Amino acid sequence: MTDRRNFIKAAGATVLGAASVTRAGAASLPEAATQSSPSMQPPSTPPNGRPFNPIVTLNGWSLPWRMKDGVKEFHLVAEPVTREIAPGMTANLWGYNGQSPGPTIEAVEGDRIRIFVTNKLPEVTSVHWHGVLVPSGMDGVTGLTQPPIAVGKTYVYEFVLQRSGSFMYHPHADEMTQMAMGMMGLFIVHPKDVRQLQVDRDFGFILNAYDVEPGSATPRVNTMLDFNLWTWNSRAFPGIDPIVARTGERVRIRVGNLTMTNHPIHMHGPHFEVVGTDGGWVPKSARWPEVTIDIGVGQMRAFEFDALAGDWAIHCHKSHHTMNAMGHGVPTMIGVDHRGVAEKIANLVPDYMVMGDKGMHDMAVMQMPLPDNTLPMMTGTGPFGPVGMGGMFSVVKVRDDVKRGDYSDPGPYRHPAGTRAREFTGELAAPARAAPATADAQTLQVHKPSRHPGH
Ligand SMILES: [Cu+2]
């Protein structure tokens, strides 16, 4: 405690305001852990402090802390990072501690935490603890509750966690740019009683979106709606981890939305219950069943289900959000026979192909030349061929024999005999159709009004 008091006095600030760290304070900074891998890091038992059941961050990890005089100390470093969006594409983003999104912060209701934030970006930043109840001066809004964290400077935030729940963190300084560049992370506060709200598996991810011109690597930050990479934790399918569970386990998924539009997240298979928002837990009697949960901008939702064996798609139901970079200015060619025209064009442009006249599935099958560092629009392969998906899509993989704590991909589901859709090869009778309407019935009688009163 003496250390902290001295340090705060030296910084000339009160405990209620985020304070700039002096050289004396910096000497006592906890180490800033960094992560170079975009793969899911399995949860680990908390080494000290109150016990909790850790969450699993899809394609992510949780930030280690150190205990100092009963305070949990974390160190976030805001910095430019490179993030693999999916195999074949890497983006130049901004994030924290080597990755975008930043590491998940996990702590327990009642914990006093101290978060050091070092700014290694080329411009000022701050961190807002979205949904966490904090003193006003710890809220991280540049200009309103604190000065901006200047380039190269470190600020410290300190507060006691009052309520458990699913929260986020993100900058409140040039946030249009900084969130478009990938600065965000999950902030999970576990209940004080480890048995309360307990589930077998607890997953979390943030919905984010980027506008990266095919062939380039840095997002355009002025885009408001027309993003071309729809991602979960800055990953696009097939780069998103599967959500793995054992049959019968209780599974929770927490999803936050820091894009510029809503995302109706639809899960196939078991129905789920909405159990929480970033405003708190929904009382048991008020939980409601769903198969799709619309997650508005700046919202978090937590939902739970009992795992059923199978490979169950989970995806945003806006179909354009399960695609990677695509051209929107393309006319619909379905039903257009343009083969004759194509031959003439091919004389001028030898690579010209006929596409889209029977729908767009061919796009998922054919290998087309793409600019470097560009994901195909429809991609991913399953045991029965191309899935034809990109973007916000993953698979809930539930098996009878998954071991406790094992999150590795169990491979494709083996459907029990007689439970999979199959081709029908029998005789097809002509379908019975309604008799065509007679010409008489189609004659319209038009009665013109005889008078036009009032005009
Ligand atoms: Cu969406």
Coordinates of C-alpha atoms in Angstrom, one line a residue, residues 85-91 212-217 228-229 236-238 324-327 368-379:
I85 CA -7.2 -12.6 -40.4
A86 CA -7.2 -16.1 -41.9
P87 CA -4.5 -18.2 -43.5
G88 CA -3.5 -16.3 -46.6
M89 CA -4.2 -12.8 -45.3
T90 CA -2.5 -10.6 -42.7
A91 CA -3.6 -7.1 -41.8
V212 CA -9.1 -3.6 -46.4
E213 CA -8.8 -3.1 -50.2
P214 CA -8.0 -6.4 -51.9
G215 CA -4.3 -6.6 -52.3
S216 CA -3.5 -4.2 -49.4
A217 CA -3.1 -4.8 -45.7
N228 CA -15.4 -5.9 -46.6
L229 CA -14.1 -8.1 -43.8
A236 CA -12.6 -14.4 -40.8
F237 CA -13.9 -18.0 -41.5
P238 CA -12.2 -20.4 -42.0
N324 CA -15.1 -12.0 -47.5
A325 CA -14.1 -9.1 -49.7
M326 CA -16.6 -8.9 -52.6
G327 CA -17.7 -6.4 -55.3
M368 CA -9.7 -17.6 -59.3
P369 CA -6.6 -15.6 -59.4
L370 CA -6.7 -13.1 -56.5
P371 CA -4.5 -10.2 -55.5
D372 CA -1.8 -11.0 -52.9
N373 CA -3.0 -10.9 -49.3
T374 CA -6.7 -11.3 -50.3
L375 CA -9.1 -13.9 -49.0
P376 CA -11.5 -15.6 -51.4
M377 CA -15.1 -14.2 -51.1
M378 CA -16.6 -17.6 -50.3
T379 CA -14.3 -20.2 -48.8

